[in-house]
Short mmCIF file of C-alpha atoms in Angstrom, two decimals:
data_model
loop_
_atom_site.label_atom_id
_atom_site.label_comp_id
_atom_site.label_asym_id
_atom_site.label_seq_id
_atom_site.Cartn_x
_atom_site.Cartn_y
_atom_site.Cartn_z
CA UNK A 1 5.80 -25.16 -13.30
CA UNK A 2 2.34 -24.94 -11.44
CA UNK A 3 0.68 -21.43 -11.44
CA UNK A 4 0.81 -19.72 -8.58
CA UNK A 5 -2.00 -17.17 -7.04
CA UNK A 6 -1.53 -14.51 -5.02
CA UNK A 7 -3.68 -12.34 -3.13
CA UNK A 8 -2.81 -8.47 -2.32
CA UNK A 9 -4.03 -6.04 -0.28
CA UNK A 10 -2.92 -2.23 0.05
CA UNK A 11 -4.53 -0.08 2.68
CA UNK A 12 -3.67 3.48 3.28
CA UNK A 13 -4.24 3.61 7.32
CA UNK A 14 -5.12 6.78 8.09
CA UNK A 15 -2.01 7.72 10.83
CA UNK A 16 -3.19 7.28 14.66
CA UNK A 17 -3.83 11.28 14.89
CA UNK A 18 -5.57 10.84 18.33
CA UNK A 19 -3.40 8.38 20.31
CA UNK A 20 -4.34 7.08 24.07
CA UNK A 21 -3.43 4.61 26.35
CA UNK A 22 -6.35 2.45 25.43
CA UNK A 23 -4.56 -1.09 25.41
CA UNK A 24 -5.80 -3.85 22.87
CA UNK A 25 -7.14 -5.87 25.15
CA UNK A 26 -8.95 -3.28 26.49
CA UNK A 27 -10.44 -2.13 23.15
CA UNK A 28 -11.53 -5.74 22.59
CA UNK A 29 -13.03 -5.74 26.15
CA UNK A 30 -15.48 -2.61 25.50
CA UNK A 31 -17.11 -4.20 21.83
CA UNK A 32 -20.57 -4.18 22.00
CA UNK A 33 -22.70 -7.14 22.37
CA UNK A 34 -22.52 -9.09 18.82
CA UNK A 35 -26.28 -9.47 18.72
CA UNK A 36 -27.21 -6.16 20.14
CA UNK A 37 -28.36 -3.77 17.59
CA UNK A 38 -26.33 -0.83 17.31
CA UNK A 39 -28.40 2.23 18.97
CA UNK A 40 -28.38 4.27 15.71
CA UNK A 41 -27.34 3.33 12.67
CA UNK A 42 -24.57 5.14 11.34
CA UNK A 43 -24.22 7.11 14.58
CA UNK A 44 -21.26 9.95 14.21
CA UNK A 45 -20.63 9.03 10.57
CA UNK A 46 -18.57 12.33 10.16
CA UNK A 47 -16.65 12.11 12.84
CA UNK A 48 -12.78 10.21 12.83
CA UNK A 49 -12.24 8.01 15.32
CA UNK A 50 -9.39 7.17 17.13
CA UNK A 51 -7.07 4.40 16.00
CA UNK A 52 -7.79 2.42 19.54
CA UNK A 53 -11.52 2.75 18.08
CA UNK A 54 -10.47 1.60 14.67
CA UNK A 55 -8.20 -0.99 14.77
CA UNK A 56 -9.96 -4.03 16.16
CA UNK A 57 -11.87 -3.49 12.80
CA UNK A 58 -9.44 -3.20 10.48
CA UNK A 59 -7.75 -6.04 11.78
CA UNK A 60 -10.96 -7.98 11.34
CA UNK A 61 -11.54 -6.87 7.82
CA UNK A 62 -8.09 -7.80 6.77
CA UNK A 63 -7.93 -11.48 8.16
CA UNK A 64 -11.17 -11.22 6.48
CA UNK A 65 -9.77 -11.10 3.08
CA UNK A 66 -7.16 -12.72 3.95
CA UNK A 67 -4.53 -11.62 1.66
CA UNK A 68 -1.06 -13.02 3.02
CA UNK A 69 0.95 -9.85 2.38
CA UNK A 70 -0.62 -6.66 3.11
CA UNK A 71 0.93 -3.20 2.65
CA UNK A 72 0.13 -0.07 4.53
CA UNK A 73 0.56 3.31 4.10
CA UNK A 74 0.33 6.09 6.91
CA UNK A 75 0.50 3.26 10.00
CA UNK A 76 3.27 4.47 12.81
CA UNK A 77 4.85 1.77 14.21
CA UNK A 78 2.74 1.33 17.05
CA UNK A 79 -0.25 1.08 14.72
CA UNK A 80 1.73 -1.74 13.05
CA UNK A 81 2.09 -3.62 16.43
CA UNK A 82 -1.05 -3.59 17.77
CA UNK A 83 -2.17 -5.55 14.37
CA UNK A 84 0.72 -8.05 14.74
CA UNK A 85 -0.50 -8.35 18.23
CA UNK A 86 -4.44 -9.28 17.03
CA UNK A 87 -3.10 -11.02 13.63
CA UNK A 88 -1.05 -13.56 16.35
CA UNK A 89 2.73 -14.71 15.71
CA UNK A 90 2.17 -16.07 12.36
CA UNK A 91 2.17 -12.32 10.98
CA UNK A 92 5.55 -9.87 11.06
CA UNK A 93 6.23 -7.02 9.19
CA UNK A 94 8.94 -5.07 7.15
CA UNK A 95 9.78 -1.58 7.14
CA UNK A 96 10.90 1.08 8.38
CA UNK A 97 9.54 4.62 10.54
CA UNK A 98 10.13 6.88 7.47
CA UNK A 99 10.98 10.09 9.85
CA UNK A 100 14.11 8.18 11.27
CA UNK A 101 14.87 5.18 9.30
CA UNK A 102 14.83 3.13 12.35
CA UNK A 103 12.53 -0.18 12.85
CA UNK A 104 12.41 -3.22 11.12
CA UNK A 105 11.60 -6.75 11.23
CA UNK A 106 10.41 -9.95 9.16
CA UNK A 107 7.39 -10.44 6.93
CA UNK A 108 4.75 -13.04 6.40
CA UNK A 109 5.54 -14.56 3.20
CA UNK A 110 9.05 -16.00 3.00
CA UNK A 111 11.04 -12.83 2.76
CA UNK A 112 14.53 -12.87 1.34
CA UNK A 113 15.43 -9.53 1.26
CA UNK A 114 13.81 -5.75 2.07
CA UNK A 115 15.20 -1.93 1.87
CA UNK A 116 13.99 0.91 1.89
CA UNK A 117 15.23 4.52 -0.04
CA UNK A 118 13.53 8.26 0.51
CA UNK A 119 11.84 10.15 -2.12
CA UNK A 120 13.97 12.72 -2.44
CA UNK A 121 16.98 13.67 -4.54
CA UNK A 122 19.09 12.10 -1.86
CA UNK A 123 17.28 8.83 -1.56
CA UNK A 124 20.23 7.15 0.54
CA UNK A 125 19.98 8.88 3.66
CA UNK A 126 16.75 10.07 5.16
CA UNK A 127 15.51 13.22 4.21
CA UNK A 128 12.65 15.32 3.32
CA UNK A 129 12.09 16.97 -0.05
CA UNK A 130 11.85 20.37 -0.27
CA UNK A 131 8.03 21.88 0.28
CA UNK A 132 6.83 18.40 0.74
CA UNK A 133 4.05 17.52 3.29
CA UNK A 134 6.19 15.01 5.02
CA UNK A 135 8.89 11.94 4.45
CA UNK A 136 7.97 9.78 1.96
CA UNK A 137 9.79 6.51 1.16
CA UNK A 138 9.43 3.51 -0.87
CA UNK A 139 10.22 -0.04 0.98
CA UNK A 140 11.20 -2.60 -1.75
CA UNK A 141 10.43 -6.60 -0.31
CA UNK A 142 11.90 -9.65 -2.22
CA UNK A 143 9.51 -12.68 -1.62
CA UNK A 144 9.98 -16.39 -2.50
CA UNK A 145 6.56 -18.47 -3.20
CA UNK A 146 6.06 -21.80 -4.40
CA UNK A 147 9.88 -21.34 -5.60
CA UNK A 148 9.12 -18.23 -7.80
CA UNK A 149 10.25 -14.75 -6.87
CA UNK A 150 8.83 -11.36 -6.86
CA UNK A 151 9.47 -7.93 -5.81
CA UNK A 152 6.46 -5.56 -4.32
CA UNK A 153 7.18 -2.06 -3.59
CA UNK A 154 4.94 -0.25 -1.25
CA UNK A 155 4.83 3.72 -0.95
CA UNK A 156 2.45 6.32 -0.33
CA UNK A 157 2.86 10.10 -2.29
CA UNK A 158 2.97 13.40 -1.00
CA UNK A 159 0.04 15.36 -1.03
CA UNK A 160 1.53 18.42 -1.13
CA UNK A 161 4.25 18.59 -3.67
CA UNK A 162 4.05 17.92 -7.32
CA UNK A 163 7.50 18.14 -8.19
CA UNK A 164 7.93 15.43 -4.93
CA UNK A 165 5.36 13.12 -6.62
CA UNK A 166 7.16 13.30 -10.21
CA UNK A 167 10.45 12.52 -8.59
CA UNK A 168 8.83 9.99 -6.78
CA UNK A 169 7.64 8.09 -9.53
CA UNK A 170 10.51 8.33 -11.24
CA UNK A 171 12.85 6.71 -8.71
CA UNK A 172 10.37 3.85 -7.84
CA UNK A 173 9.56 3.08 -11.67
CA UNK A 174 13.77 3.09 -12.29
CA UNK A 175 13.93 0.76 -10.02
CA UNK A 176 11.14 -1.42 -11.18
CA UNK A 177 12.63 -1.70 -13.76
CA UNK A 178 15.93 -2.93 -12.31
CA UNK A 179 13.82 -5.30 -10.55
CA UNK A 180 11.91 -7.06 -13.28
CA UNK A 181 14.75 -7.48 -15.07
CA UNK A 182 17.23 -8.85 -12.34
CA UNK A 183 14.82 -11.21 -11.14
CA UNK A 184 12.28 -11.77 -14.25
CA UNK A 185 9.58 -12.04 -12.16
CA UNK A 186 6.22 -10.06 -11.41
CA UNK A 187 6.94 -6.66 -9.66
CA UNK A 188 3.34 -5.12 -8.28
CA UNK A 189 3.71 -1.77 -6.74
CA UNK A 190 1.33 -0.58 -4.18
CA UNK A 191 0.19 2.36 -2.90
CA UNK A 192 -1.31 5.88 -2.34
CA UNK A 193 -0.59 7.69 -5.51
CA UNK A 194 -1.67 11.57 -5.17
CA UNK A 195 -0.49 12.15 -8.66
CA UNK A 196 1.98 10.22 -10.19
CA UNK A 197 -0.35 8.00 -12.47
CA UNK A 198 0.92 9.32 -15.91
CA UNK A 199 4.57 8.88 -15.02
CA UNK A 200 4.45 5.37 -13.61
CA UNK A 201 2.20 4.35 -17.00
CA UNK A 202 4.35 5.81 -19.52
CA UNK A 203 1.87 8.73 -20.73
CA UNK A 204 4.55 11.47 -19.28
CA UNK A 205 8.50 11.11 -19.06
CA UNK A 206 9.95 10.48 -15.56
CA UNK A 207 12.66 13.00 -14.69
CA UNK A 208 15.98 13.40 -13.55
CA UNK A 209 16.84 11.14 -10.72
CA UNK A 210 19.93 10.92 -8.19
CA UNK A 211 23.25 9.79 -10.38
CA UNK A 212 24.29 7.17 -8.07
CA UNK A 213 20.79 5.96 -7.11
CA UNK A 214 20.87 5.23 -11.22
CA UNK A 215 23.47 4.11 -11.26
CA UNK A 216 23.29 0.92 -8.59
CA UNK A 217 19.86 0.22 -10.08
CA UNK A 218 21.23 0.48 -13.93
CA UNK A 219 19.27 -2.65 -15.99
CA UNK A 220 22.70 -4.58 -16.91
CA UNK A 221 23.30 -5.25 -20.47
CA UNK A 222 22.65 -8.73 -20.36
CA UNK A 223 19.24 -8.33 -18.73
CA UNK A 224 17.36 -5.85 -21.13
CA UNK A 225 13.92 -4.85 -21.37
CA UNK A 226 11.77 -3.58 -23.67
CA UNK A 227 12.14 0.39 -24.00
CA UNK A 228 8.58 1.18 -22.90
CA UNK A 229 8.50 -0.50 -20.05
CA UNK A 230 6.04 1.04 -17.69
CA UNK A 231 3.70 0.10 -15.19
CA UNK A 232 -0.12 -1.65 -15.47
CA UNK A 233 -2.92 -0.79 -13.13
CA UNK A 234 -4.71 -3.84 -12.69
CA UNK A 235 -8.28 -2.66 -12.19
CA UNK A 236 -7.75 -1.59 -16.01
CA UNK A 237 -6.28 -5.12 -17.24
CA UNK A 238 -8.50 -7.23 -15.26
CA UNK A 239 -11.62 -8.42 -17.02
CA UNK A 240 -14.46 -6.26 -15.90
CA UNK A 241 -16.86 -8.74 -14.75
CA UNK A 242 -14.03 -9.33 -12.35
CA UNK A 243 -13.83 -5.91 -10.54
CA UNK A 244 -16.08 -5.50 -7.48
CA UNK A 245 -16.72 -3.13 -5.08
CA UNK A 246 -16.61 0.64 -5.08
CA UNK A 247 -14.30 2.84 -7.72
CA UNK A 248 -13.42 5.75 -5.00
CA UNK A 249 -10.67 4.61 -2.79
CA UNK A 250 -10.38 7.90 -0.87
CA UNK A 251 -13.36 8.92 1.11
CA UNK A 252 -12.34 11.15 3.72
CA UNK A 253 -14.90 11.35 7.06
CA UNK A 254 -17.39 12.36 5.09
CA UNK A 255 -21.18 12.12 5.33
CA UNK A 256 -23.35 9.90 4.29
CA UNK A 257 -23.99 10.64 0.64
CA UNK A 258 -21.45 13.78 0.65
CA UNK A 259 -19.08 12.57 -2.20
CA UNK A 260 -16.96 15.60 -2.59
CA UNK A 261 -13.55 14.48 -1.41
CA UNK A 262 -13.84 11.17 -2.88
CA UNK A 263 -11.20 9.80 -5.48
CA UNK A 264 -9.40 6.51 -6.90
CA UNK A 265 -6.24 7.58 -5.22
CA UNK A 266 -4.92 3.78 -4.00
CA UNK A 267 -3.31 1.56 -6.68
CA UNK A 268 -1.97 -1.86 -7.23
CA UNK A 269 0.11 -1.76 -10.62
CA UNK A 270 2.61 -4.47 -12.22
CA UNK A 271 5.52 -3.94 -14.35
CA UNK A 272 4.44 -4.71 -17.86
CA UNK A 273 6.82 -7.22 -18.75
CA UNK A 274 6.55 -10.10 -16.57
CA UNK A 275 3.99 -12.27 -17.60
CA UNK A 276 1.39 -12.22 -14.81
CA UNK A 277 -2.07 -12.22 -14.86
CA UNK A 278 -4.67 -9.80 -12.38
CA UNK A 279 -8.02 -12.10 -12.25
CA UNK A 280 -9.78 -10.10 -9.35
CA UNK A 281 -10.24 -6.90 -8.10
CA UNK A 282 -12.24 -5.19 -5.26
CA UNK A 283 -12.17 -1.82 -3.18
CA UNK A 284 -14.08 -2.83 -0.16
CA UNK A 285 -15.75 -0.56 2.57
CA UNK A 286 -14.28 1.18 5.34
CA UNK A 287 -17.50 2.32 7.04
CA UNK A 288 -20.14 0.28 8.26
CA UNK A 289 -23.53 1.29 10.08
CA UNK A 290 -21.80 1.32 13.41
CA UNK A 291 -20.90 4.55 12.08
CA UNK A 292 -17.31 4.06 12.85
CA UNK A 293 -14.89 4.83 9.64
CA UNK A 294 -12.12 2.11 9.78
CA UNK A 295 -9.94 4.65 8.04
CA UNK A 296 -10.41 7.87 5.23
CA UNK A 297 -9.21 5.45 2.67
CA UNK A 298 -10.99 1.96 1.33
CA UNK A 299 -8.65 -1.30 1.28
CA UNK A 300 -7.78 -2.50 -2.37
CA UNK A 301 -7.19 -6.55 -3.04
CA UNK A 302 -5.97 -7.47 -6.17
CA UNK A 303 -5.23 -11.56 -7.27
CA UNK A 304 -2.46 -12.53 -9.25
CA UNK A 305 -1.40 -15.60 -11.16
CA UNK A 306 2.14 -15.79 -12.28
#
């Protein structure tokens, strides 16, 4: 069978924290002149902007790159519309709001199958764990592609709660591992990880999880897998003359030149056993010298072959 490539982005949103009743068409109607030089460059650097500011950017960026499944973290719903209204009806999207469990629809990339559990010790029903910042939840996709399937899982950690983040990692890596070997096929996890690194590559032991949550995503006994199966971050695996662009992922509004918040918080990893291959990497920009941040966080594409 052919090899197949696939190209990935993950980009943590930054939620719409200033909302309006600025329309997209009306955001598109107020760009500046494309030839017109911005007043000053960098102009307000430190400043966020509103998502009716940001968006026509970040929707450029990402048909840009064009990566045929993206995952977000932080976007509300509405944020998630007004791309699929500039991406056109070619793009959907899968998921659901994680305060309420409601929303959902179709994806991009011929979807089979999506669901979506809470990262909490009662992962079934929606809920918040205790002395977290807010709900956090991990949406699991099936895809078909060139007749091959695999399974991405997209989630963004608390940045509050420790213990959250352990448990966290520990549900989504049990059931990556269910995945990979149900389906033998690549399983990349995205996301904003505030802390759950060492769990999800095997240097610290996951912890107790929900009984019945291991219990429907038990590896069966004809399907085993190797005993340390854990998961790869691909910017380590990939061949260095292959990753591009900046190593901080999290920026914050900051200055220019102020790198004190910054951080590789955003991740694409794959589950070790599947044989798959990561052949590019890249953490692109979020600011440019209009001075308007796209978001506090940089995009992250990864390619696959599998």
């Amino acid at each position: 069978m052919a090899v197949t490539s696939l190209r990935l982005t993950t980009w943590n949103l930054r939620y719409d924290s200033q909302s309006n009743n600025i329309t997209v068409a009306n955001s598109i109607a107020n760009l500046p002149d494309r030839l017109q030089k911005p007043p000053l460059y960098y102009a307000d650097v430190s400043r966020e902007q509103p998502w009716s500011t940001r968006r026509i950017g970040v929707a450029a960026l990402l048909e840009f790159l064009g990566s045929p499944i993206i995952s977000f973290q932080e976007a509300l719903v509405r944020q998630v519309r007004d791309l699929k209204e500039l991406f056109g009806e070619d793009w959907d999207w899968a998921g659901v709001g994680r305060d309420d469990g409601i929303e959902r629809g179709e994806s991009v990339v011929e979807l089979k199958s999506w669901d979506t559990f809470w990262l909490t010790d009662t992962p079934f029903d929606v809920s918040k764990y205790p002395g977290a910042g807010s709900y956090r939840i991990c949406t699991v996709a099936h895809f078909t592609i060139d007749e091959k399937t695999f399974t991405l899982l997209n989630t963004h950690f608390d940045d509050q709660s420790d213990a959250q983040r352990r448990l966290a990692a520990s549900l989504i890596l049990y059931r990556a591992k269910y995945e990979a070997a149900t389906t033998q096929g690549p399983v990349p996890a995205e996301g904003s990880d505030n802390g759950a690194y060492q769990i999800f590559t095997g240097v610290l032991e996951p912890v107790t999880i929900n009984a019945t949550f291991a219990e429907k995503f038990a590896v069966p006994s004809d399907s085993p897998l190797p005993g340390d199966f854990k998961m790869l971050d691909t910017r380590g695996i990939i061949p260095r003359q292959k990753v591009f662009g900046h190593f901080a992922t999290y920026t914050g509004f900051s200055n220019l030149g102020y790198t004190g918040p910054y951080g590789r918080i955003d991740f694409v990893f794959g589950a070790s056993h599947v044989k798959w291959e990561s052949t590019a990497y890249k953490a692109d920009e979020a600011l440019y010298d209009d001075g308007v941040y796209l978001s506090d966080h940089r995009p992250v594409t990864v390619d696959l072959l599998f």
